[in-house]
Coordinates of C-alpha atoms and ligand atoms in Angstrom, one line a residue:
X1 CA -113.1 187.4 158.7
X2 CA -114.0 184.2 157.2
X3 CA -117.0 183.2 155.2
X4 CA -118.7 180.3 153.5
X5 CA -119.4 180.5 149.8
X6 CA -122.0 177.8 148.5
X7 CA -122.9 177.0 145.1
X8 CA -126.5 175.4 145.6
X9 CA -128.1 172.6 143.8
X10 CA -125.8 169.7 144.4
X11 CA -127.5 166.6 145.8
X12 CA -125.6 165.2 148.8
X13 CA -124.6 161.6 148.7
X14 CA -122.3 159.3 151.0
X15 CA -121.8 158.4 154.4
X16 CA -120.4 160.4 157.6
X17 CA -119.4 159.4 161.1
X18 CA -120.3 161.7 164.0
X19 CA -118.2 162.9 166.7
X20 CA -118.8 163.7 170.3
X21 CA -121.4 166.1 171.4
X22 CA -120.6 169.7 172.3
X23 CA -123.3 169.9 174.8
X24 CA -121.8 166.7 176.6
X25 CA -118.2 167.8 176.3
X26 CA -118.5 171.2 178.0
X27 CA -120.0 170.3 181.2
X28 CA -117.7 167.2 181.3
X29 CA -114.7 169.4 180.8
X30 CA -115.9 171.7 183.5
X31 CA -116.5 168.7 185.7
X32 CA -112.7 167.7 185.4
X33 CA -111.9 170.2 188.2
X34 CA -113.9 168.0 190.5
X35 CA -111.0 165.4 190.5
X36 CA -108.5 165.5 193.3
X37 CA -106.4 162.7 191.4
X38 CA -102.7 163.6 190.3
X39 CA -103.2 161.4 187.3
X40 CA -104.6 162.4 184.0
X41 CA -108.3 162.3 183.0
X42 CA -108.7 161.2 179.5
X43 CA -111.7 162.3 177.4
X44 CA -112.3 160.4 173.9
X45 CA -114.4 161.5 171.0
X46 CA -113.9 165.2 171.7
X47 CA -114.6 167.3 168.5
X48 CA -112.2 169.8 167.2
X49 CA -114.5 172.9 167.7
X50 CA -114.0 176.3 168.8
X51 CA -116.0 175.8 172.0
X52 CA -113.6 173.2 173.1
X53 CA -110.6 175.3 172.7
X54 CA -112.4 178.3 174.6
X55 CA -113.2 175.7 177.5
X56 CA -109.5 174.4 177.5
X57 CA -108.2 178.1 177.8
X58 CA -110.6 178.8 180.6
X59 CA -109.4 175.6 182.5
X60 CA -105.8 176.5 181.9
X61 CA -106.4 179.9 183.3
X62 CA -107.4 178.2 186.6
X63 CA -104.0 176.3 186.6
X64 CA -105.5 173.0 185.0
X65 CA -103.3 171.3 182.4
X66 CA -105.0 170.6 179.1
X67 CA -103.8 168.7 176.0
X68 CA -105.7 167.9 173.0
X69 CA -104.7 165.8 170.2
X70 CA -106.7 163.7 167.6
X71 CA -110.0 164.0 169.3
X72 CA -108.5 163.0 172.7
X73 CA -108.1 165.3 175.7
X74 CA -105.8 165.0 178.5
X75 CA -106.7 167.0 181.4
X76 CA -104.7 167.1 184.7
X77 CA -106.2 169.0 187.6
X78 CA -103.4 168.9 189.9
X79 CA -102.4 172.6 189.4
X80 CA -105.9 174.0 190.0
X81 CA -105.3 177.2 192.0
X82 CA -107.9 179.7 191.0
X83 CA -111.5 180.2 191.5
X84 CA -111.9 183.2 189.2
X85 CA -112.9 183.2 185.5
X86 CA -111.7 186.4 183.9
X87 CA -114.5 188.7 182.3
X88 CA -112.6 188.1 178.8
X89 CA -113.2 184.4 179.0
X90 CA -116.6 184.5 180.6
X91 CA -117.7 186.8 177.7
X92 CA -116.3 184.2 175.1
X93 CA -118.5 181.4 176.2
X94 CA -121.6 181.7 178.3
X95 CA -121.2 177.9 179.2
X96 CA -118.5 178.9 181.6
X97 CA -121.3 179.4 184.1
X98 CA -120.9 175.5 184.3
X99 CA -117.8 175.9 186.3
X100 CA -119.7 177.6 189.2
X101 CA -120.8 174.3 190.5
X102 CA -117.6 172.3 190.3
X103 CA -115.4 175.1 191.5
X104 CA -117.7 175.8 194.5
X105 CA -117.6 172.2 195.4
X106 CA -113.9 171.8 195.0
X107 CA -112.4 175.2 196.2
X108 CA -115.2 176.5 198.2
X109 CA -115.5 179.7 196.2
X110 CA -116.0 180.8 192.7
X111 CA -115.9 184.4 191.1
X112 CA -117.5 184.8 187.6
X113 CA -119.0 187.6 185.6
X114 CA -122.7 187.8 185.2
X115 CA -123.2 186.0 181.9
X116 CA -125.9 188.5 180.6
X117 CA -128.0 188.3 177.3
X118 CA -127.1 186.8 174.0
X119 CA -128.3 186.6 170.5
X120 CA -131.2 184.1 171.4
X121 CA -132.8 185.8 174.3
X122 CA -131.9 187.0 177.9
X123 CA -131.1 183.5 179.3
X124 CA -131.2 184.1 182.9
X125 CA -129.2 181.9 185.5
X126 CA -131.8 182.2 188.5
X127 CA -132.4 178.5 188.6
X128 CA -128.6 177.8 189.0
X129 CA -128.3 180.4 191.6
X130 CA -131.4 179.2 193.4
X131 CA -130.2 175.6 193.4
X132 CA -126.7 176.4 194.7
X133 CA -128.2 178.6 197.5
X134 CA -130.3 175.5 198.4
X135 CA -126.9 173.7 198.7
X136 CA -125.8 176.2 201.0
X137 CA -123.9 178.6 198.8
X138 CA -123.8 182.2 199.6
X139 CA -124.2 184.3 196.5
X140 CA -123.3 187.9 196.3
X141 CA -122.9 190.4 193.4
X142 CA -120.0 192.8 193.7
X143 CA -119.3 195.2 190.9
X144 CA -120.7 193.1 188.0
X145 CA -119.1 190.0 189.4
X146 CA -120.7 187.1 191.2
X147 CA -119.2 185.5 194.1
X148 CA -120.5 182.4 195.7
X149 CA -118.7 180.6 198.7
X150 CA -119.4 177.7 200.9
X151 CA -117.3 176.0 203.4
X152 CA -118.7 172.7 202.3
X153 CA -122.0 172.3 200.4
X154 CA -124.7 170.1 202.0
X155 CA -127.3 167.9 200.1
X156 CA -130.7 169.2 199.7
X157 CA -134.1 168.7 198.1
X158 CA -134.2 171.0 195.0
X159 CA -137.2 171.5 192.6
X160 CA -136.3 173.1 189.5
X161 CA -139.2 175.5 188.3
X162 CA -138.0 174.4 184.6
X163 CA -136.0 171.5 183.5
X164 CA -133.0 173.7 182.7
X165 CA -130.1 171.7 181.0
X166 CA -127.6 174.0 182.4
X167 CA -128.9 174.3 186.0
X168 CA -129.2 170.6 186.4
X169 CA -125.8 170.0 185.3
X170 CA -124.4 172.8 187.6
X171 CA -126.2 171.4 190.3
X172 CA -125.2 167.7 189.9
X173 CA -121.6 168.9 189.8
X174 CA -122.1 170.8 192.7
X175 CA -123.9 168.0 194.8
X176 CA -121.4 165.2 193.9
X177 CA -119.0 166.6 196.8
X178 CA -121.6 167.9 199.1
X179 CA -122.4 166.5 202.6
X180 CA -125.5 164.1 202.3
X181 CA -128.0 163.4 200.0
X182 CA -129.4 165.7 197.2
X183 CA -132.5 165.2 195.1
X184 CA -133.0 167.4 192.1
X185 CA -136.8 167.2 190.9
X186 CA -137.9 168.5 187.6
X187 CA -134.6 167.9 186.2
X188 CA -133.6 168.0 182.7
X189 CA -133.6 164.6 180.7
X190 CA -131.3 165.3 177.9
X191 CA -128.9 162.6 176.8
X192 CA -126.1 164.9 177.9
X193 CA -127.3 164.8 181.5
X194 CA -127.0 160.9 181.2
X195 CA -123.5 161.3 179.8
X196 CA -122.5 163.6 182.6
X197 CA -123.8 161.2 185.3
X198 CA -121.9 158.3 183.6
X199 CA -118.8 160.4 183.6
X200 CA -119.1 161.5 187.2
X201 CA -119.8 158.0 188.4
X202 CA -116.8 156.9 186.4
X203 CA -114.7 159.3 188.5
X204 CA -116.3 157.9 191.7
X205 CA -119.5 160.0 192.2
X206 CA -122.9 158.3 193.3
X207 CA -125.7 159.4 191.0
X208 CA -128.6 157.8 190.1
X209 CA -131.7 158.7 188.0
X210 CA -130.2 160.7 184.7
X211 CA -132.9 160.4 182.0
X212 CA -135.7 160.7 184.4
X213 CA -137.1 163.9 186.1
X214 CA -135.6 162.9 189.3
X215 CA -131.9 162.7 190.2
X216 CA -130.6 161.3 193.5
X217 CA -126.8 162.3 194.5
X218 CA -125.1 160.9 197.4
X219 CA -122.3 163.1 198.1
X220 CA -118.8 161.6 198.3
X221 CA -115.5 162.7 199.9
X222 CA -113.5 162.9 196.7
X223 CA -113.3 162.0 192.9
X224 CA -110.8 160.3 191.1
X225 CA -109.6 160.0 187.5
X226 CA -111.1 157.8 184.5
X227 CA -110.9 157.5 180.8
X228 CA -114.4 158.3 179.3
X229 CA -115.9 158.4 175.7
X230 CA -118.6 161.1 175.1
X231 CA -121.6 160.3 173.2
X232 CA -122.1 161.4 169.7
X233 CA -123.5 164.9 169.0
X234 CA -127.3 164.5 168.1
X235 CA -127.5 168.0 167.0
X236 CA -124.9 167.8 164.5
X237 CA -126.3 164.5 163.3
X238 CA -129.8 166.2 162.9
X239 CA -128.2 169.0 161.0
X240 CA -126.6 166.5 158.4
X241 CA -129.9 164.5 158.0
X242 CA -131.6 167.9 156.9
X243 CA -128.6 168.8 154.8
X244 CA -129.2 165.8 152.8
X245 CA -132.9 166.1 152.9
X246 CA -132.9 169.6 151.7
X247 CA -130.8 168.8 148.7
X248 CA -133.0 165.6 147.8
X249 CA -129.9 163.6 148.5
X250 CA -129.0 160.4 150.3
X251 CA -126.8 160.1 153.5
X252 CA -125.9 157.3 155.9
X253 CA -124.8 158.6 159.2
X254 CA -122.8 156.3 161.3
X255 CA -121.5 156.1 164.9
X256 CA -124.8 157.7 166.4
X257 CA -127.4 156.7 168.9
X258 CA -130.6 156.8 166.7
X259 CA -132.9 156.9 169.8
X260 CA -131.5 160.4 170.8
X261 CA -133.0 161.6 167.4
X262 CA -136.5 159.9 167.8
X263 CA -138.5 163.3 167.7
X264 CA -136.3 164.6 164.9
X265 CA -136.9 161.5 162.8
X266 CA -140.6 161.6 163.4
X267 CA -140.9 165.2 162.3
X268 CA -138.5 164.6 159.3
X269 CA -140.7 161.7 158.3
X270 CA -143.9 163.8 158.7
X271 CA -142.2 166.3 156.2
X272 CA -142.0 163.3 153.6
X273 CA -138.2 162.5 154.3
X274 CA -137.6 158.7 154.2
X275 CA -135.3 157.6 157.2
X276 CA -134.1 154.1 157.9
X277 CA -133.2 153.4 161.6
X278 CA -130.3 151.0 162.1
X279 CA -128.8 149.9 165.2
X280 CA -126.1 152.9 165.5
X281 CA -126.9 154.6 162.1
X282 CA -129.5 156.5 160.4
X283 CA -130.0 156.5 156.6
X284 CA -131.9 159.4 155.0
X285 CA -133.1 159.7 151.5
X286 CA -134.7 163.0 150.3
X287 CA -137.8 163.2 148.3
X288 CA -140.7 165.6 147.9
X289 CA -141.0 167.5 151.0
X290 CA -144.4 168.5 152.5
X291 CA -145.2 171.0 155.3
X292 CA -145.8 170.0 158.8
X293 CA -148.8 171.3 160.7
X294 CA -147.1 172.1 164.1
X295 CA -143.8 171.7 165.3
X296 CA -143.1 172.7 169.0
X297 CA -139.8 172.8 170.4
X298 CA -139.5 171.2 173.9
X299 CA -137.1 169.9 176.4
X300 CA -136.0 166.3 175.5
X301 CA -137.4 163.9 174.6
X302 CA -139.5 166.8 172.5
X303 CA -137.9 168.2 169.4
X304 CA -134.8 170.1 170.3
X305 CA -134.6 173.8 170.1
X306 CA -131.1 173.5 168.6
X307 CA -132.7 171.8 165.4
X308 CA -135.3 174.5 165.1
X309 CA -133.4 176.8 162.6
X310 CA -132.2 173.8 160.7
X311 CA -135.7 172.2 160.2
X312 CA -137.0 175.6 159.1
X313 CA -134.6 176.0 156.4
X314 CA -136.0 172.5 155.1
X315 CA -139.6 173.5 155.5
X316 CA -139.3 176.6 153.5
X317 CA -139.1 174.3 150.6
X318 CA -141.9 172.0 151.5
X319 CA -145.1 171.9 149.7
X320 CA -147.9 173.5 151.8
X321 CA -147.7 175.4 155.2
X322 CA -145.7 174.8 158.3
X323 CA -145.9 176.2 161.8
X324 CA -143.1 176.2 164.2
X325 CA -143.5 177.2 167.9
X326 CA -140.2 177.9 169.8
X327 CA -141.2 177.2 173.4
X328 CA -137.6 176.9 174.9
X329 CA -136.1 180.3 174.1
X330 CA -137.7 183.6 174.0
X331 CA -136.0 185.1 171.0
X332 CA -134.7 182.3 168.7
X333 CA -135.9 183.5 165.2
X334 CA -133.1 185.7 164.0
X335 CA -132.5 183.4 161.2
X336 CA -135.8 184.2 159.9
X337 CA -134.7 187.4 158.3
X338 CA -131.7 185.8 156.8
X339 CA -133.7 183.0 155.1
X340 CA -136.0 185.7 153.8
X341 CA -133.0 187.0 151.9
X342 CA -133.0 183.7 150.1
X343 CA -136.7 184.4 149.2
X344 CA -138.3 182.1 151.9
X345 CA -141.7 183.2 152.8
X346 CA -141.7 183.2 156.7
X347 CA -143.8 185.4 159.0
X348 CA -143.3 185.6 162.8
X349 CA -145.8 186.3 165.5
X350 CA -144.3 186.1 169.0
X351 CA -142.9 182.7 169.4
X352 CA -144.6 181.2 166.4
X353 CA -143.1 181.0 162.9
X354 CA -145.5 180.5 159.8
X355 CA -144.0 179.1 156.7
X356 CA -145.2 179.0 153.4
X357 CA -143.3 176.6 151.2
X358 CA -141.7 178.1 148.1
X359 CA -140.6 176.2 144.9
X360 CA -137.0 177.7 145.0
X361 CA -134.5 179.4 147.2
X362 CA -132.2 181.8 145.5
X363 CA -128.7 182.4 146.6
X364 CA -127.9 185.8 148.7
X365 CA -125.4 187.3 151.2
X366 CA -126.3 186.4 154.8
X367 CA -125.0 186.4 158.2
X368 CA -124.9 183.8 160.9
X369 CA -126.4 185.2 163.8
X370 CA -125.7 182.3 166.2
X371 CA -124.4 178.6 165.8
X372 CA -127.5 176.9 164.7
X373 CA -128.8 179.9 162.8
X374 CA -125.5 179.7 160.9
X375 CA -125.9 176.0 160.1
X376 CA -129.6 176.7 158.9
X377 CA -128.4 179.3 156.4
X378 CA -125.8 176.7 155.2
X379 CA -128.5 174.3 154.6
X380 CA -130.7 176.7 152.7
X381 CA -127.6 177.8 150.6
X382 CA -127.0 174.1 149.7
X383 CA -130.5 173.8 148.2
X384 CA -130.6 177.5 146.6
X385 CA -130.3 178.4 143.1
X386 CA -126.9 180.3 142.7
X387 CA -124.3 181.4 145.2
X388 CA -124.9 182.0 148.9
X389 CA -122.3 183.7 151.0
X390 CA -122.7 183.2 154.8
X391 CA -120.5 185.6 157.1
X392 CA -119.8 185.5 160.6
X393 CA -119.2 181.7 160.5
X394 CA -117.2 181.9 163.9
X395 CA -120.5 180.9 165.4
X396 CA -120.7 177.8 163.3
X397 CA -117.2 176.7 164.2
X398 CA -118.2 176.9 167.6
X399 CA -120.1 173.7 167.2
X400 CA -119.2 171.9 164.0
X401 CA -116.0 170.2 163.4
X402 CA -115.0 170.8 159.7
X403 CA -118.6 171.5 158.4
X404 CA -117.4 172.3 155.0
X405 CA -115.0 169.5 154.6
X406 CA -117.6 167.0 155.5
X407 CA -120.3 168.7 153.1
X408 CA -117.5 168.7 150.3
X409 CA -116.9 165.0 151.0
X410 CA -120.8 164.4 150.3
X411 CA -120.6 166.5 147.1
X412 CA -121.5 170.0 148.1
X413 CA -119.9 172.9 146.4
X414 CA -118.7 174.9 149.5
X415 CA -115.8 176.7 150.3
X416 CA -114.1 178.8 153.2
X417 CA -112.9 182.3 152.2
X418 CA -110.8 184.7 154.3
X419 CA -111.9 188.4 153.7
X420 CA -110.4 191.8 155.3
X421 CA -113.5 193.0 156.8
X422 CA -113.8 192.5 160.7
X423 CA -116.7 190.3 162.1
X424 CA -119.2 191.3 165.0
X425 CA -118.4 188.8 167.7
X426 CA -121.4 187.4 169.5
X427 CA -121.7 184.2 171.5
X428 CA -124.3 181.4 171.9
X429 CA -125.1 177.9 173.2
Ligands
LIG1 C1 -128.5 174.0 176.8 C2 -127.7 173.9 175.5 C3 -128.2 174.7 174.4 C4 -129.8 174.1 174.3 C5 -130.5 174.3 175.5 C6 -132.0 173.9 175.6 C7 -125.4 173.4 176.4 C8 -123.9 174.2 176.5 N1 -126.3 174.2 175.9 O1 -128.2 175.5 177.1 O2 -127.6 174.2 173.2 O3 -130.3 175.0 173.2 O4 -129.9 173.6 176.7 O5 -132.1 172.5 175.1 O6 -125.6 172.6 176.9 N2 -133.6 179.3 182.0 C9 -134.1 180.1 183.4 N3 -133.2 180.2 184.3 C10 -132.1 179.5 184.4 C11 -131.8 178.6 183.3 C12 -132.5 178.7 182.2 O7 -135.2 180.7 183.0 O8 -131.6 179.6 185.4 C13 -134.5 179.3 180.8 C14 -133.8 179.8 179.7 O9 -133.7 181.2 179.5 C15 -134.3 179.3 178.5 C16 -134.7 177.7 179.1 O10 -134.8 178.1 180.5 O11 -135.6 179.8 178.1 C17 -133.8 176.7 178.7 O12 -132.6 177.0 179.1 P1 -131.6 175.8 179.3 O13 -132.2 174.5 179.4 O14 -130.9 176.2 180.9 O15 -130.4 176.0 178.3 P2 -128.8 176.1 178.6 O16 -128.4 175.0 179.5 O17 -128.5 177.3 178.4

């Protein structure tokens, strides 16, 4: 089992470039099976993170060839022969549900395991299923497996009850090869949806409207290959901004799309952090932190739920009180108990967390319960007095490429160690 050991109290200082977005990469990798080209698809700016390797394993298990080298993926779909994702791979990554839409569109059938619950709540997939059924798929459950089939999907008008990111993506990927027009109303507006649209259109799809609440898709007969560069990871960028701010440091983030972080920049400024916005950069200078009255996580362009845990770590050291309402996920406060081990003052009632700023955090042994919770604990450890040991860091490796190397470069004292104990495996977004 690996752990991160952090000696807190070092001010971060320097600059970093941000790699591609995990949440763009995963659906785009899944969408590759829609191609009927014998040539390679090339994906650029791909982060070397655990989730990328898991998705590559899943594609390979279906007969797809995947090669990864230096942030570039080459994918060849010619050998695609299977429509079944094994239970084991499905358990490793809940996002494998993304393959339902594209496999159904391409092979007319798909068999997956029910993705079930995870550490941040039950995470149902009803919207994915309802949308696929509207497109003409027949979905049945058989001994814990879900089997969906359709000879050819047909365009439909779909209204999502909630702008689910995953459901929007799954339905976009299913609809691109459907017969006729599809309209998805109340679609998610996240930048990763726009990225998926741009990728699919580069392969020959006909999709308009990504970034708004209405997507219009005209089905085409087939998709080809392309070379595509994915957008920078706004959540990784936000995590580093907060890492610099929590240590009272300075950081220049390069190769990002600042507008994707508007809500984050606004809340960090409210908390007293100075941020300069450049064309493709953000520069943060930490100072005296103050509490923010109410922060509510929301679908884009609201404050992202994936940065709720990291900003909570920051606010534990702000002067005064802060309130955070988690409105996207039902149960996403598991980091609270861990932050309390570092002597943060937080109480939770339902989906609301009340944070009373403390003068200092103190190093302790803590456990990453999910990806972003893990990042939050690293941030708290960077600011805490003494040593913090974060265990179960497999979660962190799912979404951050060489987190400790980046932080070391900025002056943090952080090290990865290997211990004998075995970790508890759990998955999350
Ligand atoms: C994606 C992101 C994740 C982020 C989340 C919200 C990826 C790989 N993951 O997850 O990092 O935290 O968006 O921005 O892109 N819901 C239903 N029924 C459904 C689908 C969703 O009730 O069929 C609910 C979920 O339980 C949750 C909310 O909708 O409460 C948002 O989920 P969704 O937007 O689907 O998130 P994911 O796509 O799973």
